[in-house]
Amino acid sequence: MTQRYAQIDQIKIFAVFAVVAVHFLLNSGFYDIKTGSLATSIGILCRLIFITAVPLFMMTTGFLMGEKTLDAHYMARLLQFIVVYIVIALIDWAGQCLLLHQGGTLTDALWGLMAFSTDDYAWYVEMYIGLYLMIPFLNAAWHFNRKKAYHVYILGVAMILFFAPSLFNAERQLLPAWWTGAYPIGYYYLGLYFKTYQEALQQTKWRTWFISFVLIFGWFATTSLIANYHRVFAWTAENDYMGYQPMMLAVLIFAMWLKVPIQPQKPTGHSQKLSIWLANMTLSIYLMSHLTDRVIYTHLKQLVPNVANRLPWAPVVIMASFLSATFLAGITTWLVINPIFNQRKGQKK
C-alpha cells in the first residue's frame, strides 16, 4: 500500500482554502481600488500567503507522483480527473442558471467544457491535463541519474528558466524569459526534490526554516506595501505564479510543513478520516467554489456597493464560500462521482 503523508494532506487542505481566500481579492474588487488603508494593507499581506495555493498544489503533485510511469492505470486516472471536472462544471452551469439566471445555454456550456470556460476556475484543469501527460517524461528525466548533482542541475535549470527572470529582469532583461509560462514544471520538480531528499530535510532544523520564512516574508511584505502604497495593486512578474516571491514562500511553507512530526497516516481517528476526505476532494472543492463565489459575491456587491466597505467582510465571506463549496463537493462526490466510478469498477469485474 502506498504510504500516505498526513503533512501532504494538510498542505492540500490549506491550499484549497487559500484559493478561496485569495479569490476574495479578485471577486470583491480589491484589485480595482487604491491601497493605503489598514484593510487594503492586510489584503496585500494575506495575498502574499494565499497566492502560494497553486504552487503548493503543483508541489504536492511532484511529491506524490514522482514515481509514476506510463501504463493503462495511469491514463485511467486522468480520465477520472476529467470526469470530475465535467460533472462539477455542469453543476456549476446549472447552479448559475437556477440561482443567478446566468450561464448561457446548454450548448454554450458543453462547448465551454472544451474551452475550460464553463467553470472560470478550470484553467487549472487545462494546465493539469498537460502536466499529467508529461509526468512520465519528467520522472524519466529525473530518475535517469540518481546522483544529487544531477538533480540539482535539473532544479537549477528550472529555477533559471521559470522563476529567476522575475527577479533579474525587473529593470532590464538579463535572463531569457520565454520559458516562464512553463512554471508548473518547476513547481513539480521542487515537490519531487523534497520527496527524493526528505530524509535530508528531516535533518535540518525547523527553526531555521521558520526564521527564513519570517525574514523573507517580512522583506516581501515591506517591498509590496511600499510599491503599492496609494496605488491600485499591480500584478507583476515578481508576485505572479512564475514570480520568485510565491515560489520562495511556497518552498518555505512546504518545507516547514513536511518537518511537522506526524507519523504516516492511518485512517483511524475521526480527525484523520476528515483530513483524508478533504484532501481527496480538493479538486472538487476548488472547482465548486466558482459557483459559491458567483452566488455569494453577487449578493455581497448588491448589499455592499462600496468596495472598501466589503473588505472587513472577508473572513465571513471566505468561510461561507469555502464551507458551501465543501458541502456541495461532498454531496456531488457521494451522489454522482462515486457511483460513476463504482459502476465502472463493477463493469471491469
mmCIF file of C-alpha atoms in Angstrom:
data_model
loop_
_atom_site.group_PDB
_atom_site.id
_atom_site.type_symbol
_atom_site.label_atom_id
_atom_site.label_comp_id
_atom_site.label_asym_id
_atom_site.label_seq_id
_atom_site.Cartn_x
_atom_site.Cartn_y
_atom_site.Cartn_z
ATOM 1 C CA MET A 1 0.000 0.000 0.000
ATOM 2 C CA THR A 2 1.318 3.472 -0.884
ATOM 3 C CA GLN A 3 2.443 5.427 2.152
ATOM 4 C CA ARG A 4 0.163 8.356 2.944
ATOM 5 C CA TYR A 5 1.658 11.542 4.362
ATOM 6 C CA ALA A 6 -0.539 13.479 6.776
ATOM 7 C CA GLN A 7 1.528 16.595 6.061
ATOM 8 C CA ILE A 8 0.721 16.427 2.342
ATOM 9 C CA ASP A 9 -2.990 16.045 3.092
ATOM 10 C CA GLN A 10 -2.808 19.110 5.332
ATOM 11 C CA ILE A 11 -0.907 21.126 2.720
ATOM 12 C CA LYS A 12 -3.591 20.301 0.138
ATOM 13 C CA ILE A 13 -6.361 21.338 2.531
ATOM 14 C CA PHE A 14 -4.582 24.609 3.290
ATOM 15 C CA ALA A 15 -4.035 25.192 -0.427
ATOM 16 C CA VAL A 16 -7.695 24.752 -1.357
ATOM 17 C CA PHE A 17 -8.713 27.113 1.456
ATOM 18 C CA ALA A 18 -6.058 29.569 0.300
ATOM 19 C CA VAL A 19 -7.508 29.502 -3.220
ATOM 20 C CA VAL A 20 -10.924 30.524 -1.895
ATOM 21 C CA ALA A 21 -9.275 33.177 0.278
ATOM 22 C CA VAL A 22 -7.186 34.760 -2.478
ATOM 23 C CA HIS A 23 -10.229 34.798 -4.760
ATOM 24 C CA PHE A 24 -11.835 37.225 -2.309
ATOM 25 C CA LEU A 25 -9.409 39.857 -3.557
ATOM 26 C CA LEU A 26 -10.351 39.071 -7.151
ATOM 27 C CA ASN A 27 -14.119 38.951 -6.657
ATOM 28 C CA SER A 28 -14.544 41.753 -4.138
ATOM 29 C CA GLY A 29 -12.999 44.445 -6.352
ATOM 30 C CA PHE A 30 -9.788 44.755 -4.316
ATOM 31 C CA TYR A 31 -7.668 44.979 -7.465
ATOM 32 C CA ASP A 32 -9.682 47.988 -8.682
ATOM 33 C CA ILE A 33 -9.116 50.376 -5.774
ATOM 34 C CA LYS A 34 -6.124 52.261 -4.424
ATOM 35 C CA THR A 35 -4.368 50.769 -1.427
ATOM 36 C CA GLY A 36 -3.119 52.579 1.658
ATOM 37 C CA SER A 37 -5.785 51.824 4.262
ATOM 38 C CA LEU A 38 -5.342 49.254 7.016
ATOM 39 C CA ALA A 39 -7.776 46.880 5.294
ATOM 40 C CA THR A 40 -6.017 47.056 1.912
ATOM 41 C CA SER A 41 -2.615 46.638 3.581
ATOM 42 C CA ILE A 42 -3.859 43.491 5.313
ATOM 43 C CA GLY A 43 -5.152 42.343 1.931
ATOM 44 C CA ILE A 44 -1.686 42.729 0.399
ATOM 45 C CA LEU A 45 -0.101 40.743 3.245
ATOM 46 C CA CYS A 46 -2.726 37.986 3.034
ATOM 47 C CA ARG A 47 -2.214 37.788 -0.723
ATOM 48 C CA LEU A 48 1.471 37.003 -0.197
ATOM 49 C CA ILE A 49 0.464 33.923 1.796
ATOM 50 C CA PHE A 50 -2.593 32.754 -0.106
ATOM 51 C CA ILE A 51 -1.126 33.201 -3.607
ATOM 52 C CA THR A 52 1.035 30.169 -2.764
ATOM 53 C CA ALA A 53 -2.035 27.926 -3.132
ATOM 54 C CA VAL A 54 -1.449 26.944 -6.762
ATOM 55 C CA PRO A 55 2.327 26.470 -6.293
ATOM 56 C CA LEU A 56 1.642 24.255 -3.277
ATOM 57 C CA PHE A 57 -0.791 22.124 -5.281
ATOM 58 C CA MET A 58 1.799 21.661 -8.013
ATOM 59 C CA MET A 59 4.499 20.795 -5.485
ATOM 60 C CA THR A 60 2.289 18.173 -3.835
ATOM 61 C CA THR A 61 1.797 16.705 -7.312
ATOM 62 C CA GLY A 62 5.559 16.367 -7.703
ATOM 63 C CA PHE A 63 5.878 14.876 -4.222
ATOM 64 C CA LEU A 64 3.152 12.280 -4.804
ATOM 65 C CA MET A 65 3.603 11.470 -8.500
ATOM 66 C CA GLY A 66 7.375 11.293 -8.734
ATOM 67 C CA GLU A 67 7.479 7.510 -9.138
ATOM 68 C CA LYS A 68 4.673 7.199 -11.686
ATOM 69 C CA THR A 69 5.308 5.532 -15.039
ATOM 70 C CA LEU A 70 3.203 5.311 -18.158
ATOM 71 C CA ASP A 71 0.682 2.443 -18.157
ATOM 72 C CA ALA A 72 -3.045 1.857 -18.614
ATOM 73 C CA HIS A 73 -3.817 2.520 -14.943
ATOM 74 C CA TYR A 74 -2.006 5.823 -15.096
ATOM 75 C CA MET A 75 -4.046 7.006 -18.095
ATOM 76 C CA ALA A 76 -7.269 5.790 -16.459
ATOM 77 C CA ARG A 77 -6.621 8.160 -13.551
ATOM 78 C CA LEU A 78 -6.532 11.062 -15.987
ATOM 79 C CA LEU A 79 -9.965 10.015 -17.211
ATOM 80 C CA GLN A 80 -11.264 10.117 -13.637
ATOM 81 C CA PHE A 81 -9.840 13.622 -13.253
ATOM 82 C CA ILE A 82 -11.649 14.744 -16.412
ATOM 83 C CA VAL A 83 -14.939 13.153 -15.272
ATOM 84 C CA VAL A 84 -14.786 15.122 -12.011
ATOM 85 C CA TYR A 85 -14.187 18.309 -13.982
ATOM 86 C CA ILE A 86 -17.089 17.695 -16.372
ATOM 87 C CA VAL A 87 -19.569 16.807 -13.626
ATOM 88 C CA ILE A 88 -18.776 19.829 -11.457
ATOM 89 C CA ALA A 89 -18.551 22.246 -14.388
ATOM 90 C CA LEU A 90 -22.061 21.230 -15.498
ATOM 91 C CA ILE A 91 -23.366 21.557 -11.936
ATOM 92 C CA ASP A 92 -21.735 24.987 -11.829
ATOM 93 C CA TRP A 93 -23.550 25.948 -15.050
ATOM 94 C CA ALA A 94 -26.883 24.608 -13.794
ATOM 95 C CA GLY A 95 -26.475 26.409 -10.472
ATOM 96 C CA GLN A 96 -25.780 29.718 -12.185
ATOM 97 C CA CYS A 97 -28.834 29.251 -14.410
ATOM 98 C CA LEU A 98 -31.127 28.471 -11.478
ATOM 99 C CA LEU A 99 -29.780 30.883 -8.868
ATOM 100 C CA LEU A 100 -28.448 33.791 -10.918
ATOM 101 C CA HIS A 101 -30.221 33.350 -14.270
ATOM 102 C CA GLN A 102 -26.787 33.370 -15.912
ATOM 103 C CA GLY A 103 -24.540 30.810 -17.560
ATOM 104 C CA GLY A 104 -25.880 30.765 -21.109
ATOM 105 C CA THR A 105 -27.442 27.842 -22.944
ATOM 106 C CA LEU A 106 -26.627 24.166 -22.537
ATOM 107 C CA THR A 107 -24.882 24.302 -25.913
ATOM 108 C CA ASP A 108 -22.673 27.127 -24.615
ATOM 109 C CA ALA A 109 -21.903 25.076 -21.507
ATOM 110 C CA LEU A 110 -20.966 21.967 -23.489
ATOM 111 C CA TRP A 111 -18.679 23.896 -25.822
ATOM 112 C CA GLY A 112 -17.315 25.689 -22.771
ATOM 113 C CA LEU A 113 -16.162 22.357 -21.380
ATOM 114 C CA MET A 114 -13.706 22.116 -24.254
ATOM 115 C CA ALA A 115 -12.590 25.728 -23.786
ATOM 116 C CA PHE A 116 -12.452 25.328 -19.958
ATOM 117 C CA SER A 117 -14.754 28.331 -19.640
ATOM 118 C CA THR A 118 -17.960 26.778 -18.255
ATOM 119 C CA ASP A 119 -16.225 26.968 -14.862
ATOM 120 C CA ASP A 120 -13.970 30.026 -14.845
ATOM 121 C CA TYR A 121 -11.604 28.363 -12.372
ATOM 122 C CA ALA A 122 -10.989 25.454 -14.760
ATOM 123 C CA TRP A 123 -7.802 26.982 -16.163
ATOM 124 C CA TYR A 124 -6.072 24.784 -13.589
ATOM 125 C CA VAL A 125 -7.674 21.703 -15.166
ATOM 126 C CA GLU A 126 -6.410 22.764 -18.587
ATOM 127 C CA MET A 127 -2.922 23.190 -17.172
ATOM 128 C CA TYR A 128 -3.006 19.952 -15.165
ATOM 129 C CA ILE A 129 -4.036 17.781 -18.123
ATOM 130 C CA GLY A 130 -0.883 18.831 -19.958
ATOM 131 C CA LEU A 131 1.285 18.421 -16.868
ATOM 132 C CA TYR A 132 -0.207 14.989 -16.189
ATOM 133 C CA LEU A 133 0.603 13.829 -19.717
ATOM 134 C CA MET A 134 4.202 15.000 -19.267
ATOM 135 C CA ILE A 135 4.760 13.484 -15.816
ATOM 136 C CA PRO A 136 6.092 10.109 -17.082
ATOM 137 C CA PHE A 137 8.664 12.005 -19.168
ATOM 138 C CA LEU A 138 9.544 14.357 -16.309
ATOM 139 C CA ASN A 139 10.002 11.369 -13.996
ATOM 140 C CA ALA A 140 12.099 9.509 -16.561
ATOM 141 C CA ALA A 141 14.415 12.509 -16.808
ATOM 142 C CA TRP A 142 14.655 12.759 -13.008
ATOM 143 C CA HIS A 143 15.398 9.059 -12.449
ATOM 144 C CA PHE A 144 17.807 8.788 -15.381
ATOM 145 C CA ASN A 145 20.607 9.546 -12.939
ATOM 146 C CA ARG A 146 20.360 9.040 -9.170
ATOM 147 C CA LYS A 147 23.181 11.412 -8.248
ATOM 148 C CA LYS A 148 22.246 14.511 -6.272
ATOM 149 C CA ALA A 149 24.377 16.736 -8.505
ATOM 150 C CA TYR A 150 22.251 15.716 -11.481
ATOM 151 C CA HIS A 151 19.033 16.527 -9.601
ATOM 152 C CA VAL A 152 20.461 19.871 -8.512
ATOM 153 C CA TYR A 153 21.224 20.570 -12.174
ATOM 154 C CA ILE A 154 17.594 19.856 -13.174
ATOM 155 C CA LEU A 155 16.311 22.051 -10.367
ATOM 156 C CA GLY A 156 18.825 24.779 -11.220
ATOM 157 C CA VAL A 157 17.734 24.840 -14.852
ATOM 158 C CA ALA A 158 14.109 25.045 -13.714
ATOM 159 C CA MET A 159 14.900 27.992 -11.428
ATOM 160 C CA ILE A 160 16.767 29.856 -14.174
ATOM 161 C CA LEU A 161 14.158 29.290 -16.880
ATOM 162 C CA PHE A 162 10.937 29.660 -14.892
ATOM 163 C CA PHE A 163 11.497 31.885 -11.843
ATOM 164 C CA ALA A 164 14.795 33.790 -11.982
ATOM 165 C CA PRO A 165 13.652 36.146 -14.795
ATOM 166 C CA SER A 166 11.099 37.701 -12.432
ATOM 167 C CA LEU A 167 13.969 38.685 -10.132
ATOM 168 C CA PHE A 168 16.679 39.722 -12.582
ATOM 169 C CA ASN A 169 14.602 41.219 -15.404
ATOM 170 C CA ALA A 170 12.847 43.915 -13.375
ATOM 171 C CA GLU A 171 14.764 46.825 -14.948
ATOM 172 C CA ARG A 172 16.488 45.283 -17.964
ATOM 173 C CA GLN A 173 16.293 41.784 -19.388
ATOM 174 C CA LEU A 174 19.273 39.820 -18.149
ATOM 175 C CA LEU A 175 17.877 36.311 -18.488
ATOM 176 C CA PRO A 176 15.770 34.622 -21.193
ATOM 177 C CA ALA A 177 12.105 34.904 -20.178
ATOM 178 C CA TRP A 178 10.454 32.844 -22.919
ATOM 179 C CA TRP A 179 10.056 29.746 -20.712
ATOM 180 C CA THR A 180 8.434 31.394 -17.671
ATOM 181 C CA GLY A 181 4.973 30.217 -18.775
ATOM 182 C CA ALA A 182 6.111 26.624 -18.155
ATOM 183 C CA TYR A 183 6.435 27.308 -14.408
ATOM 184 C CA PRO A 184 4.277 24.255 -13.431
ATOM 185 C CA ILE A 185 7.227 22.053 -14.402
ATOM 186 C CA GLY A 186 9.417 23.986 -11.981
ATOM 187 C CA TYR A 187 6.995 23.525 -9.105
ATOM 188 C CA TYR A 188 6.612 19.845 -9.996
ATOM 189 C CA TYR A 189 10.363 19.312 -9.748
ATOM 190 C CA LEU A 190 10.517 21.221 -6.467
ATOM 191 C CA GLY A 191 7.990 18.807 -4.987
ATOM 192 C CA LEU A 192 9.853 15.833 -6.423
ATOM 193 C CA TYR A 193 13.115 17.142 -4.967
ATOM 194 C CA PHE A 194 11.552 17.310 -1.489
ATOM 195 C CA LYS A 195 10.271 13.740 -1.882
ATOM 196 C CA THR A 196 13.647 12.423 -3.063
ATOM 197 C CA TYR A 197 15.603 14.112 -0.268
ATOM 198 C CA GLN A 198 13.054 14.118 2.540
ATOM 199 C CA GLU A 199 15.486 12.346 4.873
ATOM 200 C CA ALA A 200 17.987 15.159 4.388
ATOM 201 C CA LEU A 201 15.214 17.668 5.057
ATOM 202 C CA GLN A 202 14.402 15.983 8.356
ATOM 203 C CA GLN A 203 17.994 16.507 9.473
ATOM 204 C CA THR A 204 17.621 20.273 9.167
ATOM 205 C CA LYS A 205 16.146 22.370 11.973
ATOM 206 C CA TRP A 206 12.545 23.576 11.729
ATOM 207 C CA ARG A 207 13.587 26.794 13.446
ATOM 208 C CA THR A 208 15.948 27.589 10.559
ATOM 209 C CA TRP A 209 13.138 27.272 8.034
ATOM 210 C CA PHE A 210 10.786 29.327 10.206
ATOM 211 C CA ILE A 211 13.276 32.151 10.693
ATOM 212 C CA SER A 212 13.937 32.148 6.957
ATOM 213 C CA PHE A 213 10.201 32.373 6.310
ATOM 214 C CA VAL A 214 9.742 35.283 8.722
ATOM 215 C CA LEU A 215 12.666 37.224 7.241
ATOM 216 C CA ILE A 216 11.709 36.619 3.612
ATOM 217 C CA PHE A 217 8.026 37.275 4.230
ATOM 218 C CA GLY A 218 8.971 40.481 6.023
ATOM 219 C CA TRP A 219 11.097 41.552 3.051
ATOM 220 C CA PHE A 220 8.359 40.814 0.524
ATOM 221 C CA ALA A 221 5.699 42.437 2.722
ATOM 222 C CA THR A 222 7.690 45.636 3.116
ATOM 223 C CA THR A 223 8.526 45.979 -0.567
ATOM 224 C CA SER A 224 4.944 45.141 -1.629
ATOM 225 C CA LEU A 225 3.394 47.668 0.742
ATOM 226 C CA ILE A 226 5.790 50.394 -0.394
ATOM 227 C CA ALA A 227 5.445 49.610 -4.107
ATOM 228 C CA ASN A 228 1.638 49.666 -3.969
ATOM 229 C CA TYR A 229 1.117 52.497 -1.475
ATOM 230 C CA HIS A 230 -1.748 54.750 -2.629
ATOM 231 C CA ARG A 231 -1.854 52.891 -5.935
ATOM 232 C CA VAL A 232 -4.008 50.213 -7.498
ATOM 233 C CA PHE A 233 -2.340 46.890 -6.695
ATOM 234 C CA ALA A 234 -0.030 45.891 -9.534
ATOM 235 C CA TRP A 235 0.235 42.302 -10.754
ATOM 236 C CA THR A 236 3.890 41.955 -11.677
ATOM 237 C CA ALA A 237 6.272 39.205 -12.697
ATOM 238 C CA GLU A 238 7.563 39.208 -9.113
ATOM 239 C CA ASN A 239 4.221 38.383 -7.470
ATOM 240 C CA ASP A 240 2.630 36.170 -10.137
ATOM 241 C CA TYR A 241 2.834 32.368 -10.129
ATOM 242 C CA MET A 242 6.101 32.392 -12.077
ATOM 243 C CA GLY A 243 7.496 35.007 -9.714
ATOM 244 C CA TYR A 244 10.249 34.496 -7.188
ATOM 245 C CA GLN A 245 8.034 35.703 -4.329
ATOM 246 C CA PRO A 246 5.308 32.990 -4.475
ATOM 247 C CA MET A 247 7.953 30.403 -5.313
ATOM 248 C CA MET A 248 10.161 31.174 -2.317
ATOM 249 C CA LEU A 249 7.267 31.407 0.130
ATOM 250 C CA ALA A 250 5.710 28.186 -1.199
ATOM 251 C CA VAL A 251 9.029 26.343 -0.800
ATOM 252 C CA LEU A 252 9.400 27.558 2.788
ATOM 253 C CA ILE A 253 5.800 26.685 3.699
ATOM 254 C CA PHE A 254 6.170 23.253 2.084
ATOM 255 C CA ALA A 255 9.443 22.538 3.890
ATOM 256 C CA MET A 256 8.146 23.689 7.292
ATOM 257 C CA TRP A 257 5.005 21.594 6.932
ATOM 258 C CA LEU A 258 6.940 18.487 5.926
ATOM 259 C CA LYS A 259 9.018 18.837 9.077
ATOM 260 C CA VAL A 260 5.980 18.719 11.340
ATOM 261 C CA PRO A 261 6.488 15.449 13.288
ATOM 262 C CA ILE A 262 3.454 13.437 12.152
ATOM 263 C CA GLN A 263 3.571 9.716 11.589
ATOM 264 C CA PRO A 264 2.446 8.336 8.210
ATOM 265 C CA GLN A 265 -1.313 8.477 8.328
ATOM 266 C CA LYS A 266 -3.584 5.533 9.054
ATOM 267 C CA PRO A 267 -7.317 6.064 8.548
ATOM 268 C CA THR A 268 -8.310 5.542 12.184
ATOM 269 C CA GLY A 269 -9.407 8.633 14.154
ATOM 270 C CA HIS A 270 -12.210 10.981 13.085
ATOM 271 C CA SER A 271 -9.818 13.884 12.505
ATOM 272 C CA GLN A 272 -7.606 11.714 10.312
ATOM 273 C CA LYS A 273 -10.575 10.483 8.294
ATOM 274 C CA LEU A 274 -11.801 14.055 7.870
ATOM 275 C CA SER A 275 -8.341 15.145 6.731
ATOM 276 C CA ILE A 276 -8.157 12.343 4.153
ATOM 277 C CA TRP A 277 -11.706 13.053 2.960
ATOM 278 C CA LEU A 278 -10.983 16.755 2.447
ATOM 279 C CA ALA A 279 -7.605 16.111 0.818
ATOM 280 C CA ASN A 280 -9.179 13.697 -1.668
ATOM 281 C CA MET A 281 -11.795 16.306 -2.591
ATOM 282 C CA THR A 282 -9.585 19.360 -3.074
ATOM 283 C CA LEU A 283 -10.125 19.452 -6.854
ATOM 284 C CA SER A 284 -13.897 19.190 -6.420
ATOM 285 C CA ILE A 285 -13.921 21.880 -3.723
ATOM 286 C CA TYR A 286 -11.776 24.171 -5.858
ATOM 287 C CA LEU A 287 -13.987 23.830 -8.932
ATOM 288 C CA MET A 288 -17.222 24.074 -6.933
ATOM 289 C CA SER A 289 -16.006 27.286 -5.280
ATOM 290 C CA HIS A 290 -16.637 29.069 -8.586
ATOM 291 C CA LEU A 291 -20.380 28.555 -8.136
ATOM 292 C CA THR A 292 -20.371 29.518 -4.472
ATOM 293 C CA ASP A 293 -18.222 32.556 -5.236
ATOM 294 C CA ARG A 294 -20.555 33.698 -8.014
ATOM 295 C CA VAL A 295 -23.607 33.453 -5.773
ATOM 296 C CA ILE A 296 -22.036 34.959 -2.654
ATOM 297 C CA TYR A 297 -20.208 37.827 -4.349
ATOM 298 C CA THR A 298 -23.254 38.738 -6.441
ATOM 299 C CA HIS A 299 -25.165 39.314 -3.218
ATOM 300 C CA LEU A 300 -22.196 40.957 -1.484
ATOM 301 C CA LYS A 301 -21.894 43.555 -4.251
ATOM 302 C CA GLN A 302 -25.609 44.307 -4.018
ATOM 303 C CA LEU A 303 -25.586 44.619 -0.229
ATOM 304 C CA VAL A 304 -22.237 46.474 -0.009
ATOM 305 C CA PRO A 305 -21.782 48.625 -3.139
ATOM 306 C CA ASN A 306 -18.592 50.300 -1.896
ATOM 307 C CA VAL A 307 -15.508 48.110 -2.461
ATOM 308 C CA ALA A 308 -13.632 49.409 0.582
ATOM 309 C CA ASN A 309 -16.572 48.529 2.820
ATOM 310 C CA ARG A 310 -16.531 44.938 1.529
ATOM 311 C CA LEU A 311 -13.022 44.220 2.798
ATOM 312 C CA PRO A 312 -13.935 43.825 6.510
ATOM 313 C CA TRP A 313 -16.382 41.110 5.449
ATOM 314 C CA ALA A 314 -13.529 38.954 4.111
ATOM 315 C CA PRO A 315 -13.430 36.338 6.929
ATOM 316 C CA VAL A 316 -17.200 35.753 6.803
ATOM 317 C CA VAL A 317 -17.375 35.650 3.002
ATOM 318 C CA ILE A 318 -14.340 33.374 2.626
ATOM 319 C CA MET A 319 -15.596 30.871 5.200
ATOM 320 C CA ALA A 320 -19.107 30.927 3.701
ATOM 321 C CA SER A 321 -17.778 30.173 0.215
ATOM 322 C CA PHE A 322 -15.326 27.523 1.420
ATOM 323 C CA LEU A 323 -17.826 25.661 3.592
ATOM 324 C CA SER A 324 -20.542 25.865 0.920
ATOM 325 C CA ALA A 325 -18.155 24.589 -1.758
ATOM 326 C CA THR A 326 -17.019 21.767 0.548
ATOM 327 C CA PHE A 327 -20.632 20.762 1.294
ATOM 328 C CA LEU A 328 -21.634 20.798 -2.378
ATOM 329 C CA ALA A 329 -18.476 18.937 -3.411
ATOM 330 C CA GLY A 330 -19.150 16.287 -0.769
ATOM 331 C CA ILE A 331 -22.761 15.816 -1.891
ATOM 332 C CA THR A 332 -21.684 15.661 -5.545
ATOM 333 C CA THR A 333 -18.961 13.135 -4.765
ATOM 334 C CA TRP A 334 -21.370 10.954 -2.809
ATOM 335 C CA LEU A 335 -24.341 11.108 -5.174
ATOM 336 C CA VAL A 336 -22.702 11.417 -8.599
ATOM 337 C CA ILE A 337 -18.950 10.921 -8.841
ATOM 338 C CA ASN A 338 -18.527 7.867 -6.600
ATOM 339 C CA PRO A 339 -21.428 5.983 -8.249
ATOM 340 C CA ILE A 340 -19.885 6.633 -11.679
ATOM 341 C CA PHE A 341 -16.531 5.199 -10.629
ATOM 342 C CA ASN A 342 -18.047 2.313 -8.654
ATOM 343 C CA GLN A 343 -20.187 1.337 -11.621
ATOM 344 C CA ARG A 344 -17.119 1.423 -13.851
ATOM 345 C CA LYS A 345 -15.240 -0.858 -11.423
ATOM 346 C CA GLY A 346 -18.187 -3.245 -11.389
ATOM 347 C CA GLN A 347 -18.192 -3.431 -15.171
ATOM 348 C CA LYS A 348 -14.486 -4.333 -15.139
ATOM 349 C CA LYS A 349 -15.155 -7.236 -12.778
#
